[in-house]
PDB file of C-alpha atoms in Angstrom:
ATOM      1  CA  UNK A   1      -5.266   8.664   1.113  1.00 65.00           C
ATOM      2  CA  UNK A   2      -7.234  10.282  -1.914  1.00 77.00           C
ATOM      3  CA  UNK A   3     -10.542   8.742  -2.520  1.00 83.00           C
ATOM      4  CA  UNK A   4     -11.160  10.076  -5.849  1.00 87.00           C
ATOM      5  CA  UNK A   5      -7.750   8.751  -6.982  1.00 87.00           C
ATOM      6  CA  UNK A   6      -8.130   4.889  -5.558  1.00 90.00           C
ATOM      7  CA  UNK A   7      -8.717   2.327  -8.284  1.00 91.00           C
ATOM      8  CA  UNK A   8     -12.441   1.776  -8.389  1.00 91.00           C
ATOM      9  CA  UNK A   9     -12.899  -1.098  -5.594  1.00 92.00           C
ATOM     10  CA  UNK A  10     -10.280  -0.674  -3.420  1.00 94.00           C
ATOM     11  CA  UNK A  11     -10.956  -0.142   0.080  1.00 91.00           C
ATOM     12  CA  UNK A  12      -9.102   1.346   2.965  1.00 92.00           C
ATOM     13  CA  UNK A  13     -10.239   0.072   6.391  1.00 91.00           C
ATOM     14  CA  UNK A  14     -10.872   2.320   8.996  1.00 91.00           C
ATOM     15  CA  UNK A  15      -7.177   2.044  10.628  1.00 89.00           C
ATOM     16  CA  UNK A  16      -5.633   3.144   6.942  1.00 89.00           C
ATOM     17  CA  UNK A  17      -4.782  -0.088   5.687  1.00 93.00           C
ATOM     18  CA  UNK A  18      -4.866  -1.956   2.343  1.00 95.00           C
ATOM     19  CA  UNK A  19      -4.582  -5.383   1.811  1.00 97.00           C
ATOM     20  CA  UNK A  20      -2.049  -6.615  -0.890  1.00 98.00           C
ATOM     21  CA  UNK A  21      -4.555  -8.986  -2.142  1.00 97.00           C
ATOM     22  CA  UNK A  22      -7.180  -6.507  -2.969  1.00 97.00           C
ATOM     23  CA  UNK A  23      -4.368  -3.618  -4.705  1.00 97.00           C
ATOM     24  CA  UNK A  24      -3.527  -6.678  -6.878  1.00 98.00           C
ATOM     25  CA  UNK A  25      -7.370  -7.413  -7.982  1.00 98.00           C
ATOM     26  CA  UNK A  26      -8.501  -3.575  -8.383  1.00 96.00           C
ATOM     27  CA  UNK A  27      -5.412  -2.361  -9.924  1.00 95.00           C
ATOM     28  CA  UNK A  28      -1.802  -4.406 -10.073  1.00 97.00           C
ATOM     29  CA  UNK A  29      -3.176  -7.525 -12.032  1.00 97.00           C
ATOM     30  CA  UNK A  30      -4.847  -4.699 -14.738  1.00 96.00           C
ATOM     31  CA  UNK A  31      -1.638  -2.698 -14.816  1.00 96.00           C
ATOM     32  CA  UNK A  32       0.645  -5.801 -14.977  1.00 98.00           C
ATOM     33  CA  UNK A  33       2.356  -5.241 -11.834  1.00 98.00           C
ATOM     34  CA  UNK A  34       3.491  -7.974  -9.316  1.00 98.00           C
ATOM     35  CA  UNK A  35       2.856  -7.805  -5.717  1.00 97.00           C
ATOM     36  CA  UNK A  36       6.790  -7.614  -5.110  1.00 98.00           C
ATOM     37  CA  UNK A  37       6.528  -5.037  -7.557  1.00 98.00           C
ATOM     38  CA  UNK A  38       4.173  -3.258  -5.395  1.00 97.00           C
ATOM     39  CA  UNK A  39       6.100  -4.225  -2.306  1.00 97.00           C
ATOM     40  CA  UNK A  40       8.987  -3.056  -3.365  1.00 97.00           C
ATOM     41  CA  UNK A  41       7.840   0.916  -4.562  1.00 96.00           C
ATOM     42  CA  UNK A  42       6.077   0.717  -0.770  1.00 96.00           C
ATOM     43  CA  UNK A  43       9.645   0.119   0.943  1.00 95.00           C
ATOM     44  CA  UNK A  44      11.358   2.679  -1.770  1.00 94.00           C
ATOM     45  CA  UNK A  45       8.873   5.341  -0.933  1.00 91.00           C
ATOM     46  CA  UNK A  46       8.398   4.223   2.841  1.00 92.00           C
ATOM     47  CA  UNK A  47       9.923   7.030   3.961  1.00 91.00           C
ATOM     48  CA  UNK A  48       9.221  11.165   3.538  1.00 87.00           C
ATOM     49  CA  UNK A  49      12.667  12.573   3.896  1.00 83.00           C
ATOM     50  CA  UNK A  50      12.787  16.274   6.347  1.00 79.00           C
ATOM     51  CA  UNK A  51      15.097  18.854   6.745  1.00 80.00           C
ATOM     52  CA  UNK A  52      15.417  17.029  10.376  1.00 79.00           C
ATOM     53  CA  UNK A  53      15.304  13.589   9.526  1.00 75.00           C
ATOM     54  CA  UNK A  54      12.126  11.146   7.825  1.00 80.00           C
ATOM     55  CA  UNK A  55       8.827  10.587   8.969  1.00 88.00           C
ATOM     56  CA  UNK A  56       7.498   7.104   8.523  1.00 89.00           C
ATOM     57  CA  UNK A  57       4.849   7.125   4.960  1.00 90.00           C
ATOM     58  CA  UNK A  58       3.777   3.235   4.851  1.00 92.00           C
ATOM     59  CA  UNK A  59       4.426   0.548   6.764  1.00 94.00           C
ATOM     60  CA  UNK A  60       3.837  -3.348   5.681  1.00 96.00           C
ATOM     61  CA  UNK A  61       2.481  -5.342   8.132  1.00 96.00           C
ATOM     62  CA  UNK A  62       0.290  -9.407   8.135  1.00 94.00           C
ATOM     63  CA  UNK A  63      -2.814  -9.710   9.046  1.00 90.00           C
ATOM     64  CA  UNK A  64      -4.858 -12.324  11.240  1.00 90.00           C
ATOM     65  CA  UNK A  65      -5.080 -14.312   8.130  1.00 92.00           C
ATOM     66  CA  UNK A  66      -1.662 -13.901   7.145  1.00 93.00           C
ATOM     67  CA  UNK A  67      -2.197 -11.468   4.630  1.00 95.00           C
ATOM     68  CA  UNK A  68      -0.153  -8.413   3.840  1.00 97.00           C
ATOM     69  CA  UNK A  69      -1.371  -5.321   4.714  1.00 97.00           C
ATOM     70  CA  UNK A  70      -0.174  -1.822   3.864  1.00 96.00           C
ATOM     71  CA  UNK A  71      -0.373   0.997   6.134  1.00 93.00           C
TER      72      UNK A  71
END
């Protein structure tokens, strides 16, 4: 969402999405993370809570390649 605060490297494509692959090799791998580690702080944030209910944040999603994405 913020440029100036991505890792150096890591790209969004034009739709919003991040691959898992690449958050691991610009920034999880570095910060000793795994990518269920990453996975799971998407699905505990997924959510922004409202005085009338959530709005959808993230969403995980594959890939034509069978990747995981992150929206």
């Amino acid at each position: 969402r913020y440029v100036a605060k991505r890792p150096d490297g890591l790209r969004v494509d034009r739709d919003g999405c991040m691959r898992l692959d690449d958050i691991m090799h610009f920034w999880g791998d570095r910060a000793g993370l795994r990518e269920t580690d990453i996975l799971h702080a998407v699905r505990r944030h997924m959510f922004r809570e409202h005085e009338h209910g959530g709005s959808l944040r993230f969403a995980i999603d594959g890939d034509r390649d069978g990747g995981i994405v992150i929206r």
